[in-house]
Amino acid sequence: MKSSNNTKSLFLFSRRSFSTLYPCTINLRTWFNKYVDKNNVSSWNSVITELARSRDSYEALLAFHSMRKLSINPNYATFPCTIKSCGALCDLRSGKQTHQQVFAFGLDSNLYVSSALIDMYSKCGELRDARQVFDEINKRKNVVSWTSIIAGYVHNDCAHEALSLFKSFMIHERESVDAVAMVCVLSASARVSNKGVARALHGFVVKNGFEWDVGIADMLMTVYAKYGKVCVARKVFDGIVEKGKFSWNSMIAIYAQNGLATEAIEMFRWMLIYNNMRFDAVALSAVLLACAHSGALRAGKCIHDQVEIATDSLRVSVLVIKMHLEEDVFVGTSIVDMYCKCGRVELARKSFDRIKEKNVKTWTAMVAGYGMHGRASEALEIFNKMINAGVRPNYITFVSVLAACSHAGLLTEGRYWFNKMTHEFSIEPGIEHYGCMVDLLGRAGQLNEAYNLVQVKMKVKPDFIIWGSLLGACRVHRNVELGEICAQKLFELDPKHSGYYVLLANIYADAGRWDDMEKLRVHMKNHGLAKPPGFSVVELKGRVHVFLVGDKEHPEHKKIYEYLEELIVRLQETGYVPNMGSVLHDVDEEEKKMSLRIHSEKLAVAFGIMNTIPGSTIHIIKNLRVCGDCHGFIKFVSRVVNREIVVRDSKRFHHFKNGSCSCGDYWPTFCRIIKKRSSDGYGFLPYFVALFSCLLMLYYAYVKYDNRLILTIINSVEAVVEVVYLVVYITSSKKENKAATLKFIGLFNIGALGTIVLGTWFFLHQNQQLWESIIGWLLCHCIGASL
């Protein structure tokens, strides 16, 4: 028999050198067979322990089974790592078999074996068995067993029970509480709504001298972040003397997840420059998330492309591609998400194609990216490729698919995938899916179907997302009655949310119910409800510029307003007319125009054009939805200055180029006409005249049978209208009115010409059917209207 020194040497070798010299378990097996006594249980224990610590749980179980095949009896040191390997694999069957052997060898009274069993059953979801093992320990419980059962309850989302166990622990073993136990109970406190629990535990940590423990400090940061106390989390971070990589990663992620993108990026730079700390995939994913939220495309691209960027006196060189982190599926997915949210979906697709092993999150990020840019066909193409690649879509994937259909108005496709999600993929629709369908139906004008879906077909209780989507659709289609029903539901769910009051006020304003709108505004004022201020962000040369409505805080605000005035004059010469429907106040036309001119997105666009080279793309982020007037304004700007302008609002991306938008002005046709013509007082007249003329023609064709009278009436009406428009043109001093008048004069000239041609046709071809003449006249008038 070989000496026990060989066993000791194997243990030391595996602990210190195996991870670097022998990365493959086959090498360890060869070394073990050659140099170590296989009949010695200590040798097997060393191998099982090292494999379990290396997270090679499957090989650890194989080693245990090999040992048992040789009829070698395990001891108290064999079972803990074997049982933990079963838990790591969630292999309940092997875990129960190992538990039986624990009883067979009489080791069930060992505290470390019992703690391992508690851990295994908890990870396998068998919390009742875990509690039974814990209760059987009786008076022999120590800090390890208490920590194991508390961690088990936390793992199974039973935070209140975990906190109750900690109270019992404090009563029985107060002096033996250690850092590991505190991390577990702090994790439980993060999952309950009572913020006082976290503060009490923080006080216990300070009182018992645990505040210097890095693990506890990191968990405290996470707890405060979940309660929205980012400033407190930062104080805890600053109090850590020796910050580790996990501490830095946590603070960066906390900033990014709470929308504090600037702070997250600055923290990342601070970590690299002043602490010489090498970042990993976790830190990179967090800072890319921050870039995505802020739209800081330049910073995100620098992180991706290994470009040196200058910020004040700092120069940061970040190695991503050279470190091969781009191939990491988590980093790659973050890069895809960042480019999509910064408006560069083409770069997102290139990064997506470079990822070799894509998971469901990667595919979903690309589907969502195409969807938010209004490119639903590409989104569905990626989705189909995902299914063909054998990747099963999840709950979030279908949210992205339905959102893409909603943005593009693909009602048929949306219904198809909504039904297939349940029948083929066995995914029950949730609030987000129903919200997308209500939004899709609402945008398409199917308000009754949307309301029926909410009231009858939904299997979950509708929340503010559902009623909010339906209320938005009521605003679009000016459905006051249904809008009031939705608003009342929203007021019951969240009476402090000002946005619902604003939407209902908008509906009242569109309907001309100014008294009701004023009552709502008074109610908001009396209850301290204020609409969140709108702002627009534009990034230039690595700096982020923020504009508010009527902003005069920017250093260049005078130049911006001067250039904006010049730009508006140029736009009006090409036919731009302000959309007064975007102003929801009962004031005169001049006040409405002035209020429209100071919207934040207009200021951001003007500033972007002033400070960029001709032909370059301008990227703007708006915290609220872009109003109808600004949408039309930016369309005209993109054509006049020959620029592509990308605007990301609270709902989607808009790519403006050559006078058109990527959203396709997706809006119900009738509402588009209303929004387009309601800006001037006489815009509807041509449509009513055309309708009136058609009705007269049909009446005299069937009743009077007098073709000459028909033509006389039509020509007379059109002549009167043309005279009215000429008077308006002559007397008007505003260029936009002159442009609109000339357009309609041209329309009626074409209409009149059509009637003259048809009149000649009537006299020369009496044998022709009257319907042919009617259709010909309608075609002429439609051509005139389109021109």
mmCIF file of N, CA, C and O in Angstrom, residues 649-695:
data_model
loop_
_atom_site.group_PDB
_atom_site.id
_atom_site.type_symbol
_atom_site.label_atom_id
_atom_site.label_comp_id
_atom_site.label_asym_id
_atom_site.label_seq_id
_atom_site.Cartn_x
_atom_site.Cartn_y
_atom_site.Cartn_z
ATOM 1 N N ASP A 649 -38.136 58.231 -28.674
ATOM 2 C CA ASP A 649 -39.040 58.741 -27.652
ATOM 3 C C ASP A 649 -39.374 57.634 -26.660
ATOM 4 O O ASP A 649 -38.713 56.588 -26.643
ATOM 5 N N SER A 650 -40.387 57.828 -25.832
ATOM 6 C CA SER A 650 -40.683 56.862 -24.779
ATOM 7 C C SER A 650 -41.256 55.563 -25.309
ATOM 8 O O SER A 650 -41.314 54.567 -24.581
ATOM 9 N N LYS A 651 -41.648 55.528 -26.581
ATOM 10 C CA LYS A 651 -42.283 54.340 -27.134
ATOM 11 C C LYS A 651 -41.434 53.615 -28.174
ATOM 12 O O LYS A 651 -41.430 52.394 -28.244
ATOM 13 N N ARG A 652 -40.700 54.371 -29.008
ATOM 14 C CA ARG A 652 -40.038 53.743 -30.150
ATOM 15 C C ARG A 652 -39.003 54.686 -30.745
ATOM 16 O O ARG A 652 -38.769 55.778 -30.248
ATOM 17 N N PHE A 653 -38.391 54.235 -31.840
ATOM 18 C CA PHE A 653 -37.453 55.058 -32.604
ATOM 19 C C PHE A 653 -38.151 55.593 -33.849
ATOM 20 O O PHE A 653 -38.983 54.916 -34.461
ATOM 21 N N HIS A 654 -37.772 56.810 -34.224
ATOM 22 C CA HIS A 654 -38.231 57.418 -35.473
ATOM 23 C C HIS A 654 -36.998 57.798 -36.279
ATOM 24 O O HIS A 654 -36.166 58.584 -35.816
ATOM 25 N N HIS A 655 -36.877 57.242 -37.470
ATOM 26 C CA HIS A 655 -35.770 57.567 -38.381
ATOM 27 C C HIS A 655 -36.317 58.496 -39.470
ATOM 28 O O HIS A 655 -37.036 58.062 -40.375
ATOM 29 N N PHE A 656 -35.968 59.773 -39.387
ATOM 30 C CA PHE A 656 -36.432 60.759 -40.365
ATOM 31 C C PHE A 656 -35.385 60.911 -41.460
ATOM 32 O O PHE A 656 -34.209 61.180 -41.175
ATOM 33 N N LYS A 657 -35.834 60.775 -42.693
ATOM 34 C CA LYS A 657 -34.913 60.913 -43.827
ATOM 35 C C LYS A 657 -35.706 61.283 -45.068
ATOM 36 O O LYS A 657 -36.740 60.667 -45.371
ATOM 37 N N ASN A 658 -35.222 62.321 -45.780
ATOM 38 C CA ASN A 658 -35.845 62.769 -47.029
ATOM 39 C C ASN A 658 -37.335 63.057 -46.872
ATOM 40 O O ASN A 658 -38.148 62.738 -47.745
ATOM 41 N N GLY A 659 -37.713 63.613 -45.734
ATOM 42 C CA GLY A 659 -39.091 64.018 -45.541
ATOM 43 C C GLY A 659 -40.042 62.920 -45.132
ATOM 44 O O GLY A 659 -41.267 63.132 -45.144
ATOM 45 N N SER A 660 -39.537 61.759 -44.762
ATOM 46 C CA SER A 660 -40.404 60.660 -44.322
ATOM 47 C C SER A 660 -39.851 60.063 -43.038
ATOM 48 O O SER A 660 -38.693 60.293 -42.673
ATOM 49 N N CYS A 661 -40.691 59.289 -42.357
ATOM 50 C CA CYS A 661 -40.305 58.682 -41.083
ATOM 51 C C CYS A 661 -40.437 57.167 -41.179
ATOM 52 O O CYS A 661 -41.326 56.652 -41.870
ATOM 53 N N SER A 662 -39.562 56.470 -40.463
ATOM 54 C CA SER A 662 -39.573 55.004 -40.493
ATOM 55 C C SER A 662 -40.848 54.413 -39.915
ATOM 56 O O SER A 662 -41.201 53.274 -40.208
ATOM 57 N N CYS A 663 -41.554 55.196 -39.058
ATOM 58 C CA CYS A 663 -42.797 54.678 -38.484
ATOM 59 C C CYS A 663 -43.906 54.649 -39.524
ATOM 60 O O CYS A 663 -44.977 54.089 -39.278
ATOM 61 N N GLY A 664 -43.646 55.228 -40.702
ATOM 62 C CA GLY A 664 -44.654 55.221 -41.758
ATOM 63 C C GLY A 664 -45.873 56.040 -41.404
ATOM 64 O O GLY A 664 -46.947 55.843 -41.974
ATOM 65 N N ASP A 665 -45.712 56.985 -40.437
ATOM 66 C CA ASP A 665 -46.847 57.769 -39.946
ATOM 67 C C ASP A 665 -48.000 56.837 -39.596
ATOM 68 O O ASP A 665 -49.163 57.091 -39.916
ATOM 69 N N TYR A 666 -47.637 55.690 -38.964
ATOM 70 C CA TYR A 666 -48.649 54.695 -38.630
ATOM 71 C C TYR A 666 -49.697 55.313 -37.726
ATOM 72 O O TYR A 666 -49.469 55.582 -36.568
ATOM 73 N N TRP A 667 -50.845 55.561 -38.306
ATOM 74 C CA TRP A 667 -51.925 56.266 -37.617
ATOM 75 C C TRP A 667 -53.172 55.977 -38.429
ATOM 76 O O TRP A 667 -53.098 55.824 -39.650
ATOM 77 N N PRO A 668 -54.327 55.848 -37.862
ATOM 78 C CA PRO A 668 -55.531 55.622 -38.649
ATOM 79 C C PRO A 668 -55.719 56.713 -39.693
ATOM 80 O O PRO A 668 -55.482 57.888 -39.424
ATOM 81 N N THR A 669 -56.168 56.323 -40.890
ATOM 82 C CA THR A 669 -56.245 57.250 -42.021
ATOM 83 C C THR A 669 -57.093 58.468 -41.698
ATOM 84 O O THR A 669 -56.707 59.602 -41.956
ATOM 85 N N PHE A 670 -58.243 58.244 -41.082
ATOM 86 C CA PHE A 670 -59.115 59.381 -40.800
ATOM 87 C C PHE A 670 -58.459 60.348 -39.846
ATOM 88 O O PHE A 670 -58.570 61.561 -39.984
ATOM 89 N N CYS A 671 -57.742 59.799 -38.840
ATOM 90 C CA CYS A 671 -57.064 60.672 -37.873
ATOM 91 C C CYS A 671 -55.938 61.440 -38.542
ATOM 92 O O CYS A 671 -55.647 62.565 -38.168
ATOM 93 N N ARG A 672 -55.300 60.814 -39.528
ATOM 94 C CA ARG A 672 -54.231 61.525 -40.242
ATOM 95 C C ARG A 672 -54.815 62.729 -40.973
ATOM 96 O O ARG A 672 -54.245 63.816 -40.992
ATOM 97 N N ILE A 673 -55.975 62.525 -41.584
ATOM 98 C CA ILE A 673 -56.613 63.627 -42.320
ATOM 99 C C ILE A 673 -56.984 64.743 -41.361
ATOM 100 O O ILE A 673 -56.755 65.916 -41.618
ATOM 101 N N ILE A 674 -57.552 64.360 -40.215
ATOM 102 C CA ILE A 674 -57.945 65.365 -39.229
ATOM 103 C C ILE A 674 -56.739 66.162 -38.763
ATOM 104 O O ILE A 674 -56.759 67.383 -38.704
ATOM 105 N N LYS A 675 -55.651 65.440 -38.427
ATOM 106 C CA LYS A 675 -54.469 66.122 -37.901
ATOM 107 C C LYS A 675 -53.856 67.017 -38.971
ATOM 108 O O LYS A 675 -53.298 68.061 -38.691
ATOM 109 N N LYS A 676 -53.961 66.576 -40.235
ATOM 110 C CA LYS A 676 -53.308 67.324 -41.301
ATOM 111 C C LYS A 676 -54.087 68.587 -41.657
ATOM 112 O O LYS A 676 -53.505 69.637 -41.933
ATOM 113 N N ARG A 677 -55.442 68.481 -41.646
ATOM 114 C CA ARG A 677 -56.255 69.591 -42.139
ATOM 115 C C ARG A 677 -56.791 70.497 -41.045
ATOM 116 O O ARG A 677 -57.256 71.580 -41.334
ATOM 117 N N SER A 678 -56.746 70.028 -39.794
ATOM 118 C CA SER A 678 -57.364 70.829 -38.735
ATOM 119 C C SER A 678 -56.527 72.045 -38.369
ATOM 120 O O SER A 678 -56.974 72.878 -37.593
ATOM 121 N N SER A 679 -55.307 72.158 -38.916
ATOM 122 C CA SER A 679 -54.455 73.283 -38.552
ATOM 123 C C SER A 679 -54.905 74.577 -39.199
ATOM 124 O O SER A 679 -54.548 75.651 -38.757
ATOM 125 N N ASP A 680 -55.726 74.519 -40.279
ATOM 126 C CA ASP A 680 -56.243 75.742 -40.864
ATOM 127 C C ASP A 680 -57.766 75.651 -40.927
ATOM 128 O O ASP A 680 -58.349 74.579 -41.041
ATOM 129 N N GLY A 681 -58.417 76.797 -40.883
ATOM 130 C CA GLY A 681 -59.862 76.810 -40.711
ATOM 131 C C GLY A 681 -60.640 76.351 -41.916
ATOM 132 O O GLY A 681 -61.810 76.042 -41.805
ATOM 133 N N TYR A 682 -60.081 76.341 -43.112
ATOM 134 C CA TYR A 682 -60.845 76.030 -44.310
ATOM 135 C C TYR A 682 -60.344 74.758 -44.978
ATOM 136 O O TYR A 682 -60.664 74.475 -46.122
ATOM 137 N N GLY A 683 -59.565 73.934 -44.253
ATOM 138 C CA GLY A 683 -58.948 72.772 -44.879
ATOM 139 C C GLY A 683 -59.917 71.667 -45.247
ATOM 140 O O GLY A 683 -59.654 70.882 -46.141
ATOM 141 N N PHE A 684 -61.084 71.558 -44.576
ATOM 142 C CA PHE A 684 -62.013 70.475 -44.865
ATOM 143 C C PHE A 684 -62.934 70.788 -46.048
ATOM 144 O O PHE A 684 -63.590 69.905 -46.571
ATOM 145 N N LEU A 685 -62.970 72.049 -46.449
ATOM 146 C CA LEU A 685 -63.941 72.479 -47.444
ATOM 147 C C LEU A 685 -63.866 71.694 -48.753
ATOM 148 O O LEU A 685 -64.900 71.281 -49.282
ATOM 149 N N PRO A 686 -62.668 71.449 -49.328
ATOM 150 C CA PRO A 686 -62.627 70.711 -50.598
ATOM 151 C C PRO A 686 -63.252 69.325 -50.489
ATOM 152 O O PRO A 686 -63.898 68.864 -51.429
ATOM 153 N N TYR A 687 -63.084 68.653 -49.357
ATOM 154 C CA TYR A 687 -63.620 67.294 -49.224
ATOM 155 C C TYR A 687 -65.151 67.327 -49.145
ATOM 156 O O TYR A 687 -65.838 66.471 -49.719
ATOM 157 N N PHE A 688 -65.702 68.318 -48.438
ATOM 158 C CA PHE A 688 -67.152 68.437 -48.375
ATOM 159 C C PHE A 688 -67.737 68.811 -49.735
ATOM 160 O O PHE A 688 -68.803 68.333 -50.121
ATOM 161 N N VAL A 689 -67.023 69.685 -50.472
ATOM 162 C CA VAL A 689 -67.486 70.081 -51.809
ATOM 163 C C VAL A 689 -67.490 68.872 -52.740
ATOM 164 O O VAL A 689 -68.436 68.649 -53.503
ATOM 165 N N ALA A 690 -66.414 68.078 -52.669
ATOM 166 C CA ALA A 690 -66.339 66.892 -53.522
ATOM 167 C C ALA A 690 -67.472 65.930 -53.216
ATOM 168 O O ALA A 690 -68.132 65.390 -54.117
ATOM 169 N N LEU A 691 -67.734 65.715 -51.914
ATOM 170 C CA LEU A 691 -68.808 64.812 -51.510
ATOM 171 C C LEU A 691 -70.167 65.340 -51.968
ATOM 172 O O LEU A 691 -71.000 64.592 -52.493
ATOM 173 N N PHE A 692 -70.363 66.642 -51.783
ATOM 174 C CA PHE A 692 -71.624 67.258 -52.181
ATOM 175 C C PHE A 692 -71.834 67.143 -53.688
ATOM 176 O O PHE A 692 -72.942 66.850 -54.165
ATOM 177 N N SER A 693 -70.770 67.356 -54.454
ATOM 178 C CA SER A 693 -70.863 67.271 -55.913
ATOM 179 C C SER A 693 -71.211 65.854 -56.357
ATOM 180 O O SER A 693 -72.048 65.662 -57.253
ATOM 181 N N CYS A 694 -70.600 64.870 -55.740
ATOM 182 C CA CYS A 694 -70.881 63.477 -56.105
ATOM 183 C C CYS A 694 -72.331 63.107 -55.812
ATOM 184 O O CYS A 694 -73.005 62.457 -56.616
ATOM 185 N N LEU A 695 -72.838 63.563 -54.636
ATOM 186 C CA LEU A 695 -74.228 63.258 -54.275
ATOM 187 C C LEU A 695 -75.201 63.912 -55.256
ATOM 188 O O LEU A 695 -76.205 63.309 -55.664
#
